[in-house]
XYZ file of N, CA and C in Angstrom:
666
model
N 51.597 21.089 16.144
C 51.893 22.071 15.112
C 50.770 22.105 14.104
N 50.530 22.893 13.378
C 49.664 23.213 12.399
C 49.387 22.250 11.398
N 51.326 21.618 10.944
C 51.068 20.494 10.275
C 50.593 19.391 10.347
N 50.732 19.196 11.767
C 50.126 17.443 12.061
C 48.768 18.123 12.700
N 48.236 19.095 12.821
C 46.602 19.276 12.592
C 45.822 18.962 11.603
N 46.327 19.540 10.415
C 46.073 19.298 8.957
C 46.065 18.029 8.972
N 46.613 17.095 9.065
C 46.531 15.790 9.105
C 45.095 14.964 9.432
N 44.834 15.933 10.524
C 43.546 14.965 11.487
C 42.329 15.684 11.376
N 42.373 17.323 11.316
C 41.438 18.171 11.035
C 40.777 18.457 9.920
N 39.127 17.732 9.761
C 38.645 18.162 8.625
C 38.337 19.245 8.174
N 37.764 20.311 9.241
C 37.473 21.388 9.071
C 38.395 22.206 9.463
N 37.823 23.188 9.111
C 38.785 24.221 9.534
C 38.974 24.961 10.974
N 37.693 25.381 10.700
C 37.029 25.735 12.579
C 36.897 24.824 13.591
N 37.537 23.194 13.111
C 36.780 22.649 13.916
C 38.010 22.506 15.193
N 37.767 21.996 16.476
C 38.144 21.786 17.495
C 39.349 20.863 17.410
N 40.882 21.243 17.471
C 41.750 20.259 17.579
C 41.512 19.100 18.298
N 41.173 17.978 17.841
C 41.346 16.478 18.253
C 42.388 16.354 19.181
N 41.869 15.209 20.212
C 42.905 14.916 21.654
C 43.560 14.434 21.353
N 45.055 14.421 21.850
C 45.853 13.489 21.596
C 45.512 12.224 21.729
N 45.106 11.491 22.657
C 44.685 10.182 23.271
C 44.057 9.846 21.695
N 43.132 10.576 20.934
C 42.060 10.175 20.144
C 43.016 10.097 18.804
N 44.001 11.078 18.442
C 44.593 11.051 17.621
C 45.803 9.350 17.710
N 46.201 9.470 18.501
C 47.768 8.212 18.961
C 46.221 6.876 19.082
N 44.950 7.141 19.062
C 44.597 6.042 19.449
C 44.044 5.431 17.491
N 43.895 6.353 16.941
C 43.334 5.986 15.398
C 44.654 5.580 14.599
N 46.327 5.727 15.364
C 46.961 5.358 14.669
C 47.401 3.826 15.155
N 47.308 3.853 16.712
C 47.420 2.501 17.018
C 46.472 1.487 16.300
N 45.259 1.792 16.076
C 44.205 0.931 15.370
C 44.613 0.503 13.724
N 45.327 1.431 13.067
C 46.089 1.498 11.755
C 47.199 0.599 11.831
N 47.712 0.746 12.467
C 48.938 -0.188 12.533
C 49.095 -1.956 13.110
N 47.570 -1.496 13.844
C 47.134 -3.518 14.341
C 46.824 -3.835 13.248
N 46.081 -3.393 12.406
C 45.455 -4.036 11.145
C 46.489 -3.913 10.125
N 48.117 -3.175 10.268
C 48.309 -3.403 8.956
C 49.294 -4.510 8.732
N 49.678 -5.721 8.373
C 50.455 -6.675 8.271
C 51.807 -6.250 7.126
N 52.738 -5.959 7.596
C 53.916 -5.831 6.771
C 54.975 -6.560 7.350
N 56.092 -6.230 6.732
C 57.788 -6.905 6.727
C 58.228 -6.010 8.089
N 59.326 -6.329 8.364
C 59.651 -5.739 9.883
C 60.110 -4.095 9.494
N 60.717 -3.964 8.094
C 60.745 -2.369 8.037
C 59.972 -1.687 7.548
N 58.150 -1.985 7.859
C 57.445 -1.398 7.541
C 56.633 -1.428 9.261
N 57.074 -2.019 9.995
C 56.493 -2.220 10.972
C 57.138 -0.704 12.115
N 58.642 -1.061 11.622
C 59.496 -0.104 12.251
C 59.146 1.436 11.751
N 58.617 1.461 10.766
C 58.718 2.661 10.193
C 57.305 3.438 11.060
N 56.431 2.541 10.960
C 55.116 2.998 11.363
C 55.453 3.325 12.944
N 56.115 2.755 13.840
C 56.364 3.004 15.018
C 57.041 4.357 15.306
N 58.303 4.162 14.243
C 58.643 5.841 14.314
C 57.989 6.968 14.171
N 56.638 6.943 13.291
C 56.223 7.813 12.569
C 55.240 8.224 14.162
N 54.807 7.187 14.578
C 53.714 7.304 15.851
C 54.591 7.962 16.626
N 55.168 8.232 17.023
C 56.482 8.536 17.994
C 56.677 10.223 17.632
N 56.850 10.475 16.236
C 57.476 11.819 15.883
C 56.236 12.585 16.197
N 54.499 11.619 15.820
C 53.200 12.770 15.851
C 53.096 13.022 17.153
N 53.554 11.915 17.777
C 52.860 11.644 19.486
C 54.007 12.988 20.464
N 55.589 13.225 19.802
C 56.644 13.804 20.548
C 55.574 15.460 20.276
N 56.053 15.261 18.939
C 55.407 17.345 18.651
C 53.444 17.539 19.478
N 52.881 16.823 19.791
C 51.836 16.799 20.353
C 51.844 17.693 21.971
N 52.609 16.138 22.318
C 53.121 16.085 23.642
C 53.309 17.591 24.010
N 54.696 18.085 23.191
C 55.284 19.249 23.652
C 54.368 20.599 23.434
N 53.460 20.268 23.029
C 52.604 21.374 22.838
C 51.796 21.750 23.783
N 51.360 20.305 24.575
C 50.238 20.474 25.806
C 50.405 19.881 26.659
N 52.071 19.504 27.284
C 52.635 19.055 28.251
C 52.870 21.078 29.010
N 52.351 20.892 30.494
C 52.460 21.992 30.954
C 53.989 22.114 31.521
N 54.723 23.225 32.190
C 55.845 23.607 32.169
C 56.323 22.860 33.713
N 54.776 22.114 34.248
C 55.046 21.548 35.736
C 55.798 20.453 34.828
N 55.683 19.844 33.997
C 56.628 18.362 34.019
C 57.986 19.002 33.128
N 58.861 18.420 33.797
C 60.234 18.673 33.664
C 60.663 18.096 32.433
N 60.559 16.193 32.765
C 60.585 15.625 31.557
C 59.730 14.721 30.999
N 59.868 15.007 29.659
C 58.728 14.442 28.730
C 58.889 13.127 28.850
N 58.055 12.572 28.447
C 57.594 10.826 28.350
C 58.566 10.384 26.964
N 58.537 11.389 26.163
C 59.497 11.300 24.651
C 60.529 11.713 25.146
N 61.400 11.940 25.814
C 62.772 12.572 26.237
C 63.714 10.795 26.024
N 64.389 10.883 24.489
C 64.567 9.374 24.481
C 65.933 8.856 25.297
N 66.583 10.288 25.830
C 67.556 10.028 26.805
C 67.219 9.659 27.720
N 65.866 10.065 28.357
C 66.136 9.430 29.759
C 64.352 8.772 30.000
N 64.043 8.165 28.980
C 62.484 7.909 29.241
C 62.444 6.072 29.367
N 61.837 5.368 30.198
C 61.715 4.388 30.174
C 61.658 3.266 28.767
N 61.274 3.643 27.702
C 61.219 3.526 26.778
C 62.646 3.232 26.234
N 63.631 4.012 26.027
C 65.007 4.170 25.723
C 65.514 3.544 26.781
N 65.341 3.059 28.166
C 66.602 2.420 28.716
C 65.950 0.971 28.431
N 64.952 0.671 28.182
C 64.215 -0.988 27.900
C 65.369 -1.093 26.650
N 65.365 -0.336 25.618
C 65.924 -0.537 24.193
C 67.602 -0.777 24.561
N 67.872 -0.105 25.390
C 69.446 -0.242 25.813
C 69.507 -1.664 26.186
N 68.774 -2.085 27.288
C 68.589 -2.729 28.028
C 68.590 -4.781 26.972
N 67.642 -4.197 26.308
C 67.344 -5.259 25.415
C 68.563 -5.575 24.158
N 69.182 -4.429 23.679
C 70.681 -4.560 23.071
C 71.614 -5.629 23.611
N 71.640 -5.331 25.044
C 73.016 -5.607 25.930
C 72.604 -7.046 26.349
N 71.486 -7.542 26.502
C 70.970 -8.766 26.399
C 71.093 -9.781 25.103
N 70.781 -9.020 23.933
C 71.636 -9.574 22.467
C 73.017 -9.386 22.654
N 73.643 -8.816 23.276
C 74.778 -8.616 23.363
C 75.412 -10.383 24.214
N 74.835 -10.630 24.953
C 75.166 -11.346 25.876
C 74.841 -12.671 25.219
N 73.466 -13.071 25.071
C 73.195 -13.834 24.159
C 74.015 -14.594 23.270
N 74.573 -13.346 22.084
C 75.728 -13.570 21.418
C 77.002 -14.484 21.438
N 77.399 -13.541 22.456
C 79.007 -14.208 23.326
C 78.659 -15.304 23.933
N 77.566 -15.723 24.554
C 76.799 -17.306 25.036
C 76.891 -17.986 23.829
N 76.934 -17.846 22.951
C 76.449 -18.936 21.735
C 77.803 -19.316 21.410
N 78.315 -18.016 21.510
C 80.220 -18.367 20.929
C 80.773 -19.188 21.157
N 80.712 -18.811 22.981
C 81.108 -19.800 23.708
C 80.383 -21.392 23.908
N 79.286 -21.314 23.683
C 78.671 -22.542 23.659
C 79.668 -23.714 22.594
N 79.644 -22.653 21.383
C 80.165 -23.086 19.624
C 81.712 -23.864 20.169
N 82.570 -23.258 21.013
C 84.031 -23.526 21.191
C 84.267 -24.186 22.328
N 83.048 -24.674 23.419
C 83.440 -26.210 23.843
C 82.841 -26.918 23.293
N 83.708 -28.196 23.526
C 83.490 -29.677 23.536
C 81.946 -30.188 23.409
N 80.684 -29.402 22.326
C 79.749 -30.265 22.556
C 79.452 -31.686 22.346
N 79.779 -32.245 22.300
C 80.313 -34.393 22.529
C 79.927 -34.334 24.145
N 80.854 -33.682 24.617
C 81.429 -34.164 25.838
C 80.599 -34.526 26.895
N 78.624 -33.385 27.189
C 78.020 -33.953 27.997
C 77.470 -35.465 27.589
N 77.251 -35.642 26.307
C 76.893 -37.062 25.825
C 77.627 -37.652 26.300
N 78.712 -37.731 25.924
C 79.896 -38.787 26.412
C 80.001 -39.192 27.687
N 79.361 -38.106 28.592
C 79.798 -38.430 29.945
C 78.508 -39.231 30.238
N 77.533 -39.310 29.775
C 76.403 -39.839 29.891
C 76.253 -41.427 29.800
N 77.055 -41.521 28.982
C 77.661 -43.387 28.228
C 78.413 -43.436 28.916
N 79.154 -43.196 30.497
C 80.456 -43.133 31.001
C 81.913 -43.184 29.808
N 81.961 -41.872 29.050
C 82.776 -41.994 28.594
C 83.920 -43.234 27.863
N 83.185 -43.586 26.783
C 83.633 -44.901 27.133
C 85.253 -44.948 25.977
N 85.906 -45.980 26.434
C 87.487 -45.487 25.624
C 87.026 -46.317 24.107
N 86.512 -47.072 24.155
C 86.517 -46.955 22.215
C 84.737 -46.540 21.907
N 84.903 -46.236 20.611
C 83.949 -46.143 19.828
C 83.238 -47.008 18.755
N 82.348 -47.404 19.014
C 81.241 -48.292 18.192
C 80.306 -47.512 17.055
N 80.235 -48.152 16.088
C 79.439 -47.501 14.982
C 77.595 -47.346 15.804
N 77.361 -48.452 16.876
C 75.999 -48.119 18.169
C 76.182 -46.927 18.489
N 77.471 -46.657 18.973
C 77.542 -45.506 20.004
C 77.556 -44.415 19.492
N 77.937 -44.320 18.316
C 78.460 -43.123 17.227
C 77.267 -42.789 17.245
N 75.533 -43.866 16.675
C 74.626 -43.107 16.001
C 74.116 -42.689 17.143
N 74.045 -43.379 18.515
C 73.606 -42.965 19.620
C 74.096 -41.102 20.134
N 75.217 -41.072 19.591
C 75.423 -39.639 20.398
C 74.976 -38.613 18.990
N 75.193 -38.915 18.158
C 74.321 -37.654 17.124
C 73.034 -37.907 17.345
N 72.607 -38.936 17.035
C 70.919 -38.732 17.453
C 71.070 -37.760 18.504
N 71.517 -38.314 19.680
C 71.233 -37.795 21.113
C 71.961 -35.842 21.012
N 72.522 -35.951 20.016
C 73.279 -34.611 20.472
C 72.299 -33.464 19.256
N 71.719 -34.084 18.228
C 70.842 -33.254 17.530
C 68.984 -33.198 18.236
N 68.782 -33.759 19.360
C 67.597 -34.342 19.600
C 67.875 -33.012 20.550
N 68.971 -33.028 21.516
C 68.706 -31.992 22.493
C 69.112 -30.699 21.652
N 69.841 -30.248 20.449
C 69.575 -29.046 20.061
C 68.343 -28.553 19.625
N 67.840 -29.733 18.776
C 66.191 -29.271 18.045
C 65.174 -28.932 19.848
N 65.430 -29.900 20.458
C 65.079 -29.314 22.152
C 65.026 -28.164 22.239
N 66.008 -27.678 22.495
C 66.433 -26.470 22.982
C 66.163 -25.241 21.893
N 66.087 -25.467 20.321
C 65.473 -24.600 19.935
C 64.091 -23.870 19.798
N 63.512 -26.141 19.900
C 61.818 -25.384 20.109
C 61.062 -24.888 21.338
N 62.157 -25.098 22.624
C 61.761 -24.328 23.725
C 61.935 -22.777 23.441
N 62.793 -22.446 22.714
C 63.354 -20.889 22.463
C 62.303 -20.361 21.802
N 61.519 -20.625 21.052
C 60.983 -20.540 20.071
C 59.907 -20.381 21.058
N 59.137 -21.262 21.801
C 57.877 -21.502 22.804
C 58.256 -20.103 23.436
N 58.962 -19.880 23.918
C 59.292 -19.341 25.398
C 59.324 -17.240 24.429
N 59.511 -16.972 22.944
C 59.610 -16.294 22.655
C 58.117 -15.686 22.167
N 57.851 -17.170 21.869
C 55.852 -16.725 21.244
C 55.160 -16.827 22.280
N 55.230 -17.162 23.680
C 54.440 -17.170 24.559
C 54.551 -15.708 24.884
N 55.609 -14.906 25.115
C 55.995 -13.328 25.614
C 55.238 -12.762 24.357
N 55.439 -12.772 23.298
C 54.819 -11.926 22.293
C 53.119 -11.856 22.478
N 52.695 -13.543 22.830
C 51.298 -13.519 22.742
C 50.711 -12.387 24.255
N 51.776 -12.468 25.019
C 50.870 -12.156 26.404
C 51.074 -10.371 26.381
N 52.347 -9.839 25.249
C 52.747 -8.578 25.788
C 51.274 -8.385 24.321
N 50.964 -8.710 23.600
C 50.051 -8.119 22.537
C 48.213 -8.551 23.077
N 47.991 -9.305 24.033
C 47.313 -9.459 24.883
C 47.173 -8.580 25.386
N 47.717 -8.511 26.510
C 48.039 -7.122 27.607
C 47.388 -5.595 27.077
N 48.445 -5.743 26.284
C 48.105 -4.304 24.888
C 46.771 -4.256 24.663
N 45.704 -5.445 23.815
C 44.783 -5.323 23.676
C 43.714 -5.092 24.500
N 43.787 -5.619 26.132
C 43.629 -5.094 26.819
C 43.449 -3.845 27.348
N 44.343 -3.412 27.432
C 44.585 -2.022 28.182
C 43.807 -0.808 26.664
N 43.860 -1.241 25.691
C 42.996 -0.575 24.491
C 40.992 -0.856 24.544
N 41.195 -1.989 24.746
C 39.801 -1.978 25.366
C 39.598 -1.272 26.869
N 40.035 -1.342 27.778
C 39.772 -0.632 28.943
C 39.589 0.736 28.901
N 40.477 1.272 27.709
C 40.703 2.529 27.052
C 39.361 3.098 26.461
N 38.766 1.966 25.652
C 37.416 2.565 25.175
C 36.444 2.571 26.237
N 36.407 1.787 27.015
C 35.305 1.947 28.226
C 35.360 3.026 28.964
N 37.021 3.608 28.830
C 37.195 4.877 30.132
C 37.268 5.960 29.637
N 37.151 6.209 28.569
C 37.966 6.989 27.899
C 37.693 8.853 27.935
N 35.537 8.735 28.562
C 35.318 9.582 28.448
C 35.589 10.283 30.275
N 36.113 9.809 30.783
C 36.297 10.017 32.650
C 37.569 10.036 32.435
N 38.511 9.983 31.876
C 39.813 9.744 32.095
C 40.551 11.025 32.333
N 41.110 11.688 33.218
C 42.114 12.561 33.351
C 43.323 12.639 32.210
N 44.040 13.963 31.935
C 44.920 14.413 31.116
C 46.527 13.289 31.620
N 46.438 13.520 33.234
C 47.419 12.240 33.368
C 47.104 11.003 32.939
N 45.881 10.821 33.402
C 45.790 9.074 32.712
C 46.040 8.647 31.356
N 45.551 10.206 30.093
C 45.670 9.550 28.911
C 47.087 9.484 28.472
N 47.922 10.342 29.365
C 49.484 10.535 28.943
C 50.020 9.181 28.940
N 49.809 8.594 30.639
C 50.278 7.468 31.004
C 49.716 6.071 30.033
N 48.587 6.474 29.617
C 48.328 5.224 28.656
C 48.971 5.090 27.303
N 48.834 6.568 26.908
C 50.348 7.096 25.765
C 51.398 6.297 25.935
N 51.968 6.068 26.854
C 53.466 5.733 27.168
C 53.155 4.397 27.042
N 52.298 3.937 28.021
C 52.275 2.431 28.400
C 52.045 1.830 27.056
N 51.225 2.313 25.745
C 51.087 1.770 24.324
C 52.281 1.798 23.689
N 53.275 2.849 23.700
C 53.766 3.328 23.098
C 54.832 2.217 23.590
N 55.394 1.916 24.969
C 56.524 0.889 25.131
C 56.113 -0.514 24.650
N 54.604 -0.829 24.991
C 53.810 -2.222 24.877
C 54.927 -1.997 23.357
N 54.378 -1.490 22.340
C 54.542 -1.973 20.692
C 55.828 -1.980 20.549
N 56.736 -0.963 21.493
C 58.429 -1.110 20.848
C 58.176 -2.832 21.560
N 57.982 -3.293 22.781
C 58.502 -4.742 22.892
C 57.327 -5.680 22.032
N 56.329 -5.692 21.481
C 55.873 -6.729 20.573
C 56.853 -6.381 19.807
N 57.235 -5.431 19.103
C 58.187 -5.566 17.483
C 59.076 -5.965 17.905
N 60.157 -6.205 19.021
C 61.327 -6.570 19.443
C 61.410 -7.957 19.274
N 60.160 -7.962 20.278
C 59.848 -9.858 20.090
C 59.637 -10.444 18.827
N 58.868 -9.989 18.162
C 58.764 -10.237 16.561
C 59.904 -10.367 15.816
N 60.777 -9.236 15.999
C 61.967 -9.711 15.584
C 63.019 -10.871 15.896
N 62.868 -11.098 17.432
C 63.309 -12.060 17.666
C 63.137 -13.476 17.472
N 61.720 -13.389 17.160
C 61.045 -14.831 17.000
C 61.377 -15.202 15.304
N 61.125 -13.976 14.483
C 61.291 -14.485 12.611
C 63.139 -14.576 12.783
N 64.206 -14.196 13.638
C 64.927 -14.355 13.500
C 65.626 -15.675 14.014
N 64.826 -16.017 15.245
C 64.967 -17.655 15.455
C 64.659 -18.617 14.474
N 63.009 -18.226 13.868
C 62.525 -19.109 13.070
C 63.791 -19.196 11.731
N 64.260 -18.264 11.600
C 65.429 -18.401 10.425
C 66.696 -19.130 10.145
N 67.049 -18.746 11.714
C 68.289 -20.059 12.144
C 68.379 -20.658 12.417
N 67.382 -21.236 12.586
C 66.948 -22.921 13.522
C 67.725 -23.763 12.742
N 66.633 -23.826 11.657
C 67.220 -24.791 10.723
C 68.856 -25.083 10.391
N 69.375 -23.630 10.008
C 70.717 -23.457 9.669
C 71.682 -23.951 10.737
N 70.895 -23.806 12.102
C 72.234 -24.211 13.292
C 71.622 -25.717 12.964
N 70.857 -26.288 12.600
C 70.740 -27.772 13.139
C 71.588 -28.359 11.958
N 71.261 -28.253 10.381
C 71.862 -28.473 9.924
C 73.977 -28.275 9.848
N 74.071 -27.449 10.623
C 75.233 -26.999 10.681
C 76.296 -28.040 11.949
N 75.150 -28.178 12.796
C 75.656 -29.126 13.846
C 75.817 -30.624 13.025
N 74.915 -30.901 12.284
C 74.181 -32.172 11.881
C 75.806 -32.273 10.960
N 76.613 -31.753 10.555
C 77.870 -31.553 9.363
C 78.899 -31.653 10.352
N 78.852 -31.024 11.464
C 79.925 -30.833 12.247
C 80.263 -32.086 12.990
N 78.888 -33.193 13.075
C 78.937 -34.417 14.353
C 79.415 -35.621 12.969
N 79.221 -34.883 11.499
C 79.596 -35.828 10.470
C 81.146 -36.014 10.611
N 81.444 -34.584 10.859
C 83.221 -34.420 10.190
C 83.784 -34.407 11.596
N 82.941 -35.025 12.805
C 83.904 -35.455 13.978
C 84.581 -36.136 13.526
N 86.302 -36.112 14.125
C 86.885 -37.346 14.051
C 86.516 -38.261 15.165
N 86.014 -37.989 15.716
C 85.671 -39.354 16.942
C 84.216 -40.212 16.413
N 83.785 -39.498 15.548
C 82.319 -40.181 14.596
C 82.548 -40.866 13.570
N 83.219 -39.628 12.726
C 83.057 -39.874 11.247
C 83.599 -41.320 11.163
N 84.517 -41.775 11.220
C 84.262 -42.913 10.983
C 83.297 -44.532 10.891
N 82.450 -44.053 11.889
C 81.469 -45.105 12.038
C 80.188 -44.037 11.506
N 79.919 -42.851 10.727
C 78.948 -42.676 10.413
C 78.862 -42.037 9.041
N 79.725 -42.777 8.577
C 80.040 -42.607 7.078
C 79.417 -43.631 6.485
């Protein structure tokens, strides 16, 4: 549209700028800019609304559906996709929360019928040692995906400048897309990772209260 020309066009006469060249000066804006996650989100949308009205302008009438069509574009079923996985996640933790965590310890000591103020410190140690475990694998396993999907990305942006002047109208579409999903999953991951880094603490401490006010503990770890 005229308006998001004005945007990019210095002159007046001059030659509307490619899309590829335009979606590529905003991707470069947004690596360099460091904000809070709803400034991160915002900038993604905004790339999205210049990149949709573009699209539809010089997408020919052979393609049916657009790459922005957020009903049915690869893009939108990853986001579904990635919901229903927090979704699941969720109800895993619940359920984790409402059995018996004692019980694999216990079975480990063969369950034994009394309790010792030894055994008491033995199973909180042992039962906070494998949560802090298991969080800093979560944590590994979340920054390793972020590092390789923003890798990847950087990648495929350098390959971009080497090709850029041979590249076909399909290729720059398809690299459109392929940037455009790369950044929805770095911000996903990002979110996921400052939101681990947030509760770590809170679940350990929270367990660390809960193995206090066992009745099968508290007594020997008072």
């Amino acid at each position: 549209s005229s308006g998001i020309n004005a945007e990019y066009g210095v002159e007046r006469q001059a030659k509307s700028p490619k899309l590829i060249h335009i979606y590529n000066t905003i991707v470069n804006l947004m690596g360099r800019e460091e904000g809070c996650v709803e400034t991160v989100r915002a900038s993604e949308q905004e790339v999205r609304d210049i990149l949709e009205g573009r699209m539809q302008e010089e997408l020919t009438t052979e393609l049916s559906v657009s790459i922005y069509d957020t009903a049915r574009n690869d893009t939108a079923k990853k986001r579904r996709e990635e919901l229903e996985r927090k979704r699941k996640d969720d109800e895993a933790r619940r359920e984790e929360m409402e059995l018996d965590y004692l019980a694999p310890f216990l079975a480990r000591i063969g369950d034994p019928s009394q309790m010792t103020a030894d055994l008491a410190q033995q199973l909180r140690d042992d039962c906070l040692k494998d949560l802090k475990d298991r969080l800093v694998d979560m944590a590994n396993l979340i920054q390793g995906r972020f590092e390789k999907e923003t890798q990847q990305l950087q990648w495929k942006q350098n390959w971009y400048q080497q090709n850029q002047t041979t590249m076909t109208k399909e290729e720059e579409e398809q690299y459109v897309s392929y940037c455009s999903e790369a950044m929805f999953k770095i911000h996903i991951l990002e979110e996921r990772l400052n939101r681990h880094k947030e509760l770590a603490p809170q679940k350990y401490v929270a367990l660390e209260a809960k193995l206090m006010g066992d009745a099968r503990l508290a007594e020997y770890l008072s």
